Tab-separated table of C-alpha atoms and ligand atoms in Angstrom:
chain	number	residue	atom	x	y	z
A	1	MET	CA	0.000	0.000	0.000
A	2	GLY	CA	1.332	3.442	-0.948
A	3	LEU	CA	2.306	5.759	1.865
A	4	MET	CA	-0.192	8.435	0.810
A	5	LEU	CA	-2.986	5.913	0.667
A	6	ALA	CA	-2.015	4.614	4.084
A	7	ILE	CA	-2.055	8.125	5.487
A	8	ARG	CA	-5.348	8.911	3.821
A	9	LYS	CA	-6.851	5.729	5.215
A	10	ARG	CA	-5.678	6.370	8.728
A	11	PHE	CA	-6.207	10.091	8.988
A	12	GLY	CA	-8.793	10.603	6.255
A	13	PHE	CA	-11.613	10.988	8.714
A	14	ILE	CA	-9.841	13.963	10.276
A	15	LEU	CA	-9.278	15.549	6.872
A	16	LYS	CA	-12.947	15.055	6.167
A	17	LEU	CA	-13.844	17.196	9.159
A	18	PHE	CA	-12.160	20.141	7.454
A	19	PHE	CA	-12.599	19.574	3.759
A	20	LYS	CA	-15.803	18.681	2.079
A	21	LYS	CA	-15.865	17.257	-1.379
A	22	ASP	CA	-18.274	18.934	-3.731
A	23	LYS	CA	-18.941	15.700	-5.554
A	24	MET	CA	-19.258	12.310	-3.956
A	25	ARG	CA	-18.826	9.011	-5.740
A	26	ILE	CA	-21.267	6.531	-4.269
A	27	GLY	CA	-21.098	2.790	-4.905
A	28	ILE	CA	-24.184	0.599	-4.739
A	29	TYR	CA	-23.086	-2.690	-3.210
A	30	GLY	CA	-24.617	-5.892	-1.973
A	31	PRO	CA	-25.150	-9.578	-2.695
A	32	PRO	CA	-26.609	-10.720	-6.039
A	33	ASN	CA	-30.348	-10.022	-6.466
A	34	ALA	CA	-30.640	-7.597	-3.555
A	35	GLY	CA	-32.081	-4.997	-5.939
A	36	LYS	CA	-29.015	-2.833	-6.620
A	37	THR	CA	-29.797	-2.185	-10.276
A	38	THR	CA	-33.486	-1.626	-9.521
A	39	LEU	CA	-32.464	0.998	-6.953
A	40	ALA	CA	-29.879	2.609	-9.253
A	41	ASN	CA	-32.552	2.855	-11.948
A	42	ARG	CA	-35.035	4.356	-9.506
A	43	ILE	CA	-32.543	7.033	-8.410
A	44	LEU	CA	-31.607	7.859	-11.984
A	45	ARG	CA	-35.209	7.911	-13.164
A	46	ASP	CA	-36.166	10.254	-10.323
A	47	TRP	CA	-33.320	12.708	-10.875
A	48	THR	CA	-32.132	12.364	-14.463
A	49	GLY	CA	-34.891	10.602	-16.373
A	50	ASP	CA	-32.879	7.634	-17.661
A	51	VAL	CA	-31.746	4.219	-16.400
A	52	ILE	CA	-28.442	2.470	-15.784
A	53	GLY	CA	-29.040	-1.211	-16.525
A	54	SER	CA	-31.533	-4.048	-16.586
A	55	PRO	CA	-32.622	-5.748	-13.371
A	56	SER	CA	-33.248	-9.480	-13.463
A	57	ASP	CA	-34.345	-12.527	-11.486
A	58	VAL	CA	-31.224	-14.310	-12.659
A	59	PRO	CA	-28.329	-13.727	-10.241
A	60	HIS	CA	-25.256	-11.881	-11.540
A	61	GLU	CA	-27.189	-10.087	-14.283
A	62	THR	CA	-24.911	-7.091	-13.731
A	63	ARG	CA	-21.395	-8.334	-14.448
A	64	ARG	CA	-19.658	-5.033	-15.133
A	65	ALA	CA	-19.731	-2.000	-12.870
A	66	LYS	CA	-21.642	0.907	-14.392
A	67	LEU	CA	-20.917	4.527	-13.643
A	68	ARG	CA	-23.280	7.464	-14.048
A	69	GLU	CA	-21.812	10.849	-13.255
A	70	GLY	CA	-23.337	14.049	-12.000
A	71	VAL	CA	-26.662	12.952	-10.557
A	72	LYS	CA	-28.116	15.919	-8.698
A	73	ILE	CA	-30.404	15.114	-5.807
A	74	GLU	CA	-32.376	17.853	-4.069
A	75	VAL	CA	-33.865	17.430	-0.623
A	76	ASP	CA	-35.333	20.165	1.566
A	77	GLY	CA	-33.570	22.905	-0.357
A	78	LYS	CA	-30.191	21.164	-0.029
A	79	SER	CA	-28.634	19.665	-3.094
A	80	LEU	CA	-26.159	16.843	-3.431
A	81	THR	CA	-24.370	15.845	-6.610
A	82	ILE	CA	-23.206	12.260	-6.803
A	83	ASP	CA	-21.640	9.854	-9.230
A	84	ILE	CA	-23.378	6.505	-8.968
A	85	VAL	CA	-21.659	3.167	-9.486
A	86	ASP	CA	-23.944	0.142	-9.860
A	87	THR	CA	-21.734	-2.833	-9.027
A	88	PRO	CA	-21.993	-6.557	-9.762
A	89	GLY	CA	-23.179	-8.580	-6.764
A	90	LEU	CA	-20.487	-9.707	-4.371
A	91	ALA	CA	-20.201	-13.406	-3.576
A	92	THR	CA	-17.668	-15.812	-2.087
A	93	LYS	CA	-18.762	-18.624	-4.395
A	94	ILE	CA	-20.186	-18.935	-7.880
A	95	ASP	CA	-21.602	-22.238	-9.006
A	96	PHE	CA	-22.462	-22.418	-12.687
A	97	HIS	CA	-25.077	-25.099	-11.950
A	98	GLU	CA	-27.250	-22.357	-10.504
A	99	PHE	CA	-27.630	-20.768	-13.926
A	100	LEU	CA	-28.799	-24.043	-15.474
A	101	LYS	CA	-32.074	-23.514	-13.592
A	102	TYR	CA	-32.738	-20.459	-15.714
A	103	GLY	CA	-32.697	-22.427	-18.937
A	104	MET	CA	-29.098	-21.807	-19.973
A	105	ASP	CA	-27.057	-24.604	-21.452
A	106	GLU	CA	-23.841	-25.650	-19.735
A	107	GLU	CA	-21.566	-23.599	-21.962
A	108	GLU	CA	-23.580	-20.439	-21.481
A	109	ALA	CA	-23.862	-21.049	-17.729
A	110	LYS	CA	-20.098	-21.458	-17.427
A	111	ARG	CA	-19.463	-18.336	-19.430
A	112	ARG	CA	-21.845	-16.402	-17.221
A	113	ALA	CA	-20.187	-17.837	-14.096
A	114	LYS	CA	-16.794	-16.754	-15.381
A	115	GLU	CA	-18.051	-13.241	-16.116
A	116	ALA	CA	-19.622	-13.170	-12.673
A	117	THR	CA	-16.271	-13.937	-11.017
A	118	GLU	CA	-14.735	-11.056	-12.981
A	119	GLY	CA	-17.610	-8.829	-11.905
A	120	VAL	CA	-16.943	-9.580	-8.243
A	121	ILE	CA	-13.292	-8.599	-8.670
A	122	GLU	CA	-14.307	-5.382	-10.402
A	123	ALA	CA	-16.721	-4.510	-7.592
A	124	ILE	CA	-13.978	-5.048	-5.001
A	125	LYS	CA	-11.525	-2.896	-6.962
A	126	TRP	CA	-14.051	-0.046	-7.018
A	127	LEU	CA	-13.990	0.083	-3.223
A	128	ASP	CA	-10.742	2.067	-3.450
A	129	ASP	CA	-12.283	4.825	-5.539
A	130	LEU	CA	-15.436	5.653	-3.618
A	131	ASP	CA	-16.526	8.295	-1.145
A	132	GLY	CA	-19.487	6.379	0.219
A	133	VAL	CA	-21.565	3.238	-0.154
A	134	LEU	CA	-25.213	2.297	-0.327
A	135	LEU	CA	-25.241	-1.297	0.868
A	136	VAL	CA	-28.402	-2.948	-0.446
A	137	MET	CA	-29.751	-5.999	1.357
A	138	ASP	CA	-32.812	-8.094	0.599
A	139	ALA	CA	-34.827	-7.632	3.797
A	140	THR	CA	-36.438	-11.063	3.405
A	141	GLU	CA	-33.040	-12.730	3.785
A	142	ASP	CA	-30.544	-13.306	6.566
A	143	PRO	CA	-28.435	-10.114	6.700
A	144	PHE	CA	-25.536	-11.749	8.524
A	145	THR	CA	-23.600	-12.952	5.512
A	146	GLN	CA	-19.887	-12.778	4.875
A	147	VAL	CA	-20.444	-10.467	1.925
A	148	ASN	CA	-22.309	-7.940	4.078
A	149	VAL	CA	-19.804	-8.236	6.925
A	150	THR	CA	-16.917	-7.685	4.490
A	151	ILE	CA	-18.476	-4.613	2.864
A	152	VAL	CA	-19.340	-3.050	6.225
A	153	GLY	CA	-15.839	-3.838	7.557
A	154	ASN	CA	-14.157	-2.290	4.534
A	155	MET	CA	-16.192	0.898	4.776
A	156	GLU	CA	-15.336	1.158	8.474
A	157	ALA	CA	-11.644	0.504	7.850
A	158	ARG	CA	-11.612	3.244	5.208
A	159	ASN	CA	-13.684	5.590	7.375
A	160	LEU	CA	-16.213	6.072	4.575
A	161	PRO	CA	-19.900	6.809	5.125
A	162	LEU	CA	-22.199	3.850	4.715
A	163	LEU	CA	-25.952	3.717	4.411
A	164	ILE	CA	-27.669	0.359	4.625
A	165	VAL	CA	-30.737	-0.048	2.432
A	166	ALA	CA	-33.214	-2.687	3.609
A	167	ASN	CA	-34.878	-3.423	0.265
A	168	LYS	CA	-38.017	-5.376	-0.730
A	169	ILE	CA	-40.142	-4.264	2.226
A	170	ASP	CA	-43.173	-4.730	-0.026
A	171	LEU	CA	-42.781	-8.485	0.534
A	172	PRO	CA	-44.678	-9.939	3.523
A	173	ASN	CA	-41.705	-11.648	5.191
A	174	ALA	CA	-39.378	-8.645	4.977
A	175	SER	CA	-37.695	-7.723	8.252
A	176	PRO	CA	-35.726	-4.458	8.262
A	177	ALA	CA	-35.518	-4.865	12.073
A	178	ARG	CA	-33.325	-7.943	11.633
A	179	ILE	CA	-30.923	-5.870	9.528
A	180	LYS	CA	-30.866	-3.111	12.137
A	181	SER	CA	-29.991	-5.542	14.882
A	182	ALA	CA	-27.253	-7.143	12.778
A	183	PHE	CA	-25.552	-3.800	12.053
A	184	PRO	CA	-26.597	-1.505	14.905
A	185	GLN	CA	-23.773	0.979	14.332
A	186	HIS	CA	-25.055	2.048	10.885
A	187	PRO	CA	-28.199	3.807	9.683
A	188	VAL	CA	-30.705	1.500	7.976
A	189	VAL	CA	-33.388	2.794	5.585
A	190	PRO	CA	-36.209	0.380	4.715
A	191	ILE	CA	-37.474	0.782	1.139
A	192	SER	CA	-38.972	-0.986	-1.808
A	193	ALA	CA	-36.918	-0.022	-4.837
A	194	LEU	CA	-39.388	-1.834	-7.069
A	195	LYS	CA	-42.594	-0.289	-5.721
A	196	GLY	CA	-41.060	3.048	-4.789
A	197	ILE	CA	-41.936	2.815	-1.099
A	198	ASN	CA	-40.134	5.193	1.298
A	199	ILE	CA	-37.722	6.432	-1.360
A	200	ASP	CA	-38.004	10.011	-0.080
A	201	SER	CA	-36.605	8.922	3.286
A	202	LEU	CA	-33.715	7.350	1.439
A	203	TYR	CA	-32.917	10.611	-0.375
A	204	LYS	CA	-33.102	12.456	2.907
A	205	ALA	CA	-30.759	9.972	4.559
A	206	MET	CA	-28.395	10.185	1.569
A	207	ALA	CA	-28.289	13.986	1.811
A	208	GLU	CA	-27.493	13.691	5.507
A	209	ARG	CA	-24.943	10.930	5.209
A	210	PHE	CA	-23.185	11.905	1.992
A	211	GLY	CA	-23.880	15.647	1.784
B	1	MET	CA	-11.316	-42.939	9.941
B	2	GLU	CA	-13.019	-40.988	7.173
B	3	GLY	CA	-13.417	-37.287	7.598
B	4	VAL	CA	-12.689	-33.724	6.751
B	5	GLN	CA	-9.347	-32.302	7.787
B	6	MET	CA	-9.408	-29.202	9.900
B	7	HIS	CA	-6.540	-26.810	10.458
B	8	LEU	CA	-6.740	-24.661	13.552
B	9	ILE	CA	-4.338	-21.755	13.284
B	10	SER	CA	-3.337	-19.881	16.410
B	11	LYS	CA	-3.272	-16.146	16.913
B	12	GLU	CA	0.511	-16.248	17.423
B	13	MET	CA	1.052	-17.967	14.099
B	14	LEU	CA	-1.307	-15.604	12.273
B	15	GLU	CA	0.337	-12.511	13.693
B	16	LYS	CA	3.701	-13.648	12.368
B	17	MET	CA	2.436	-14.213	8.831
B	18	PRO	CA	2.405	-11.512	6.147
B	19	SER	CA	-1.059	-10.991	4.618
B	20	MET	CA	-0.407	-12.659	1.298
B	21	GLU	CA	1.207	-15.688	2.897
B	22	LYS	CA	-1.787	-16.033	5.182
B	23	LEU	CA	-4.305	-15.788	2.342
B	24	ARG	CA	-2.311	-18.218	0.181
B	25	MET	CA	-2.171	-20.729	3.040
B	26	ILE	CA	-5.934	-20.461	3.548
B	27	LEU	CA	-6.814	-20.810	-0.102
B	28	ASP	CA	-4.416	-23.703	-0.739
B	29	ASN	CA	-5.857	-25.666	2.169
B	30	VAL	CA	-9.454	-24.901	1.251
B	31	LYS	CA	-8.874	-25.928	-2.358
B	32	GLU	CA	-7.663	-29.277	-1.040
B	33	GLY	CA	-11.000	-29.657	0.716
B	34	LYS	CA	-9.831	-28.733	4.209
B	35	ILE	CA	-11.532	-26.456	6.713
B	36	VAL	CA	-9.370	-23.690	8.141
B	37	VAL	CA	-10.113	-22.142	11.526
B	38	LEU	CA	-8.390	-18.887	12.404
B	39	GLU	CA	-8.187	-17.885	16.054
B	40	THR	CA	-8.128	-14.220	15.107
B	41	GLY	CA	-9.656	-13.505	11.786
B	42	LEU	CA	-8.693	-11.392	8.847
B	43	THR	CA	-8.836	-7.640	8.527
B	44	PRO	CA	-11.637	-6.331	6.283
B	45	GLU	CA	-9.050	-5.605	3.593
B	46	GLU	CA	-7.751	-9.173	3.812
B	47	GLU	CA	-11.299	-10.496	3.574
B	48	ALA	CA	-11.829	-8.503	0.383
B	49	LYS	CA	-8.498	-9.721	-0.995
B	50	LEU	CA	-9.424	-13.318	-0.161
B	51	ILE	CA	-12.690	-12.981	-2.090
B	52	GLU	CA	-10.764	-11.523	-5.020
B	53	MET	CA	-8.222	-14.359	-5.020
B	54	THR	CA	-11.013	-16.897	-4.712
B	55	MET	CA	-12.752	-15.489	-7.786
B	56	LEU	CA	-9.531	-15.799	-9.790
B	57	GLU	CA	-9.180	-19.457	-8.844
B	58	ILE	CA	-12.716	-20.726	-9.330
B	59	ASP	CA	-12.400	-23.264	-12.143
B	60	HIS	CA	-16.094	-24.145	-12.592
B	61	GLU	CA	-15.219	-27.822	-12.069
B	62	ASN	CA	-13.645	-28.727	-8.748
B	63	PHE	CA	-13.480	-25.384	-7.011
B	64	ILE	CA	-16.606	-23.216	-6.926
B	65	GLY	CA	-15.564	-20.880	-4.158
B	66	ILE	CA	-15.376	-20.574	-0.412
B	67	GLU	CA	-17.695	-20.278	2.522
B	68	VAL	CA	-16.501	-17.917	5.244
B	69	GLU	CA	-17.937	-17.683	8.720
B	70	SER	CA	-16.875	-14.759	10.828
B	71	TYR	CA	-18.173	-12.132	13.195
B	72	PRO	CA	-18.337	-8.462	12.381
B	73	VAL	CA	-15.532	-6.372	13.847
B	74	LYS	CA	-16.632	-4.558	16.973
B	75	GLU	CA	-17.041	-0.818	16.634
B	76	ARG	CA	-13.760	0.992	17.048
B	77	SER	CA	-12.954	4.029	19.109
B	78	VAL	CA	-11.316	7.138	17.676
B	79	PHE	CA	-8.147	6.105	19.492
B	80	SER	CA	-7.989	2.668	17.879
B	81	LYS	CA	-8.842	4.215	14.506
B	82	LEU	CA	-5.734	6.357	14.796
B	83	PHE	CA	-3.296	3.894	16.219
B	84	GLY	CA	-4.705	0.412	16.057
B	85	LYS	CA	-5.190	-2.153	13.357
B	86	PRO	CA	-8.671	-3.540	12.794
B	87	LYS	CA	-8.654	-7.092	14.123
B	88	GLY	CA	-11.026	-9.715	12.884
B	89	ARG	CA	-12.570	-12.285	15.158
B	90	LEU	CA	-12.729	-16.073	15.047
B	91	THR	CA	-13.130	-17.143	11.428
B	92	VAL	CA	-13.856	-20.446	9.720
B	93	ILE	CA	-13.174	-20.882	6.017
B	94	GLY	CA	-13.967	-23.916	3.907
B	95	PRO	CA	-14.792	-25.016	0.376
B	96	ALA	CA	-18.298	-23.881	-0.637
B	97	ASN	CA	-19.292	-27.405	-1.616
B	98	ARG	CA	-18.457	-28.780	1.850
B	99	LEU	CA	-19.164	-26.043	4.372
B	100	LYS	CA	-22.586	-24.490	4.698
B	101	THR	CA	-23.763	-21.775	7.067
B	102	LEU	CA	-26.915	-22.782	8.890
B	103	GLU	CA	-27.485	-19.804	11.076
B	104	LYS	CA	-25.582	-16.703	11.989
B	105	GLN	CA	-26.241	-14.431	14.932
B	106	ALA	CA	-24.210	-11.680	16.552
B	107	ASP	CA	-22.260	-14.122	18.723
B	108	VAL	CA	-23.141	-17.621	17.563
B	109	ILE	CA	-22.524	-19.207	14.173
B	110	LYS	CA	-23.915	-22.617	13.246
B	111	ALA	CA	-22.516	-24.445	10.269
B	112	LEU	CA	-22.690	-27.824	8.609
B	113	VAL	CA	-19.676	-29.703	7.278
B	114	GLN	CA	-20.227	-32.361	4.667
B	115	VAL	CA	-17.910	-35.339	4.801
C	301	GDP	N1	-40.540	-7.473	-4.436
C	301	GDP	C1	-39.476	-6.733	-4.760
C	301	GDP	N2	-38.620	-7.162	-5.703
C	301	GDP	C2	-37.549	-6.388	-5.999
C	301	GDP	C3	-37.317	-5.140	-5.355
C	301	GDP	N3	-36.180	-4.611	-5.858
C	301	GDP	C4	-35.723	-5.500	-6.789
C	301	GDP	N4	-36.554	-6.565	-6.887
C	301	GDP	C5	-36.429	-7.724	-7.787
C	301	GDP	O1	-35.286	-8.474	-7.417
C	301	GDP	C6	-34.662	-9.034	-8.585
C	301	GDP	C7	-33.213	-8.612	-8.640
C	301	GDP	O2	-33.158	-7.207	-8.880
C	301	GDP	P1	-31.862	-6.501	-9.454
C	301	GDP	O3	-32.093	-5.032	-9.361
C	301	GDP	O4	-31.468	-7.079	-10.771
C	301	GDP	O5	-30.802	-6.958	-8.334
C	301	GDP	P2	-29.201	-6.796	-8.331
C	301	GDP	O6	-28.646	-8.121	-8.712
C	301	GDP	O7	-28.892	-6.463	-6.900
C	301	GDP	O8	-28.853	-5.686	-9.262
C	301	GDP	C8	-35.481	-8.542	-9.781
C	301	GDP	O9	-36.389	-9.568	-10.126
C	301	GDP	C9	-36.195	-7.323	-9.220
C	301	GDP	O10	-37.408	-7.065	-9.883
C	301	GDP	C10	-38.262	-4.706	-4.355
C	301	GDP	O11	-38.171	-3.641	-3.747
C	301	GDP	N5	-39.312	-5.545	-4.094
C	302	MG	MG1	-27.567	-5.632	-10.830
């Protein structure tokens, strides 16, 4: 690790008390299928009018990180300009057999699995170039996974602001409370990216956390 | 006796090892089907690096990745942020096709190992 990077990592949070960046680069992270692309599209549609990528039932649909610059969000008279990075889902394992269930043949499934492994690496590399993270979790699932623990740990180690998004609260078995109790030291905003529930609270929290 | 080999690595040993050596040791053992238990876990950066290395070595035949069980790092004070190193807690790492997390809570992890 370079000396400057080491210094920035260790003392960055002090620097941040004095200097404020005028533009923040925010990464959208989380496990596959949490709703990252759906959320990125919702944010872009609300503030720019276009979309970033296609959401899908099939895991690892997003296999390259996508960047959209200069998204201006306005909340209560305050405005925040962010660059948004929609990242491929993070995973510790990728089994091509899983893709066979979605009607792919073996060759296609293996190709997709290979691209998915590359996507994970790309998402990890992006961690070094961000000013904040929206960590998206599927609120119907167990939040205590290695992927979530690793993302949270890396944000803490880098002293970067983190906002946890408890997505899919439109589903009956969603439990944002379980997410809150798993990561009590970070703010959690329950939303449905698909149905557009509670999105205004998310923008407010983003303005507070990243502004 | 049939079974799965487990390697239990002490804190003293881990503290002596450079990061890359540690990660290489873990991955080599896991790829041979062993379960590795670390008395003190990895730093968040090492965890990310381990995931990265794992992705590079998945061959879509014998090795499909790893399963990692660990606890989140406890919140750190301003003092430890300045002068300390983030320390991971007890961590178990195994091949994804052998080790499966059953349940994870703040201070208890239940897992299943397939022989
Ligand atoms: N019920 C429900 N489904 C959602 C929500 N957000 C995303 N999804 C669905 O979850 C699946 C994965 O979404 P996607 O955005 O591709 O997830 P990504 O892999 O994290 O980018 C898709 O079928 C989405 O329609 C939500 O808020 N509620
Ligand atoms: Mg996606």
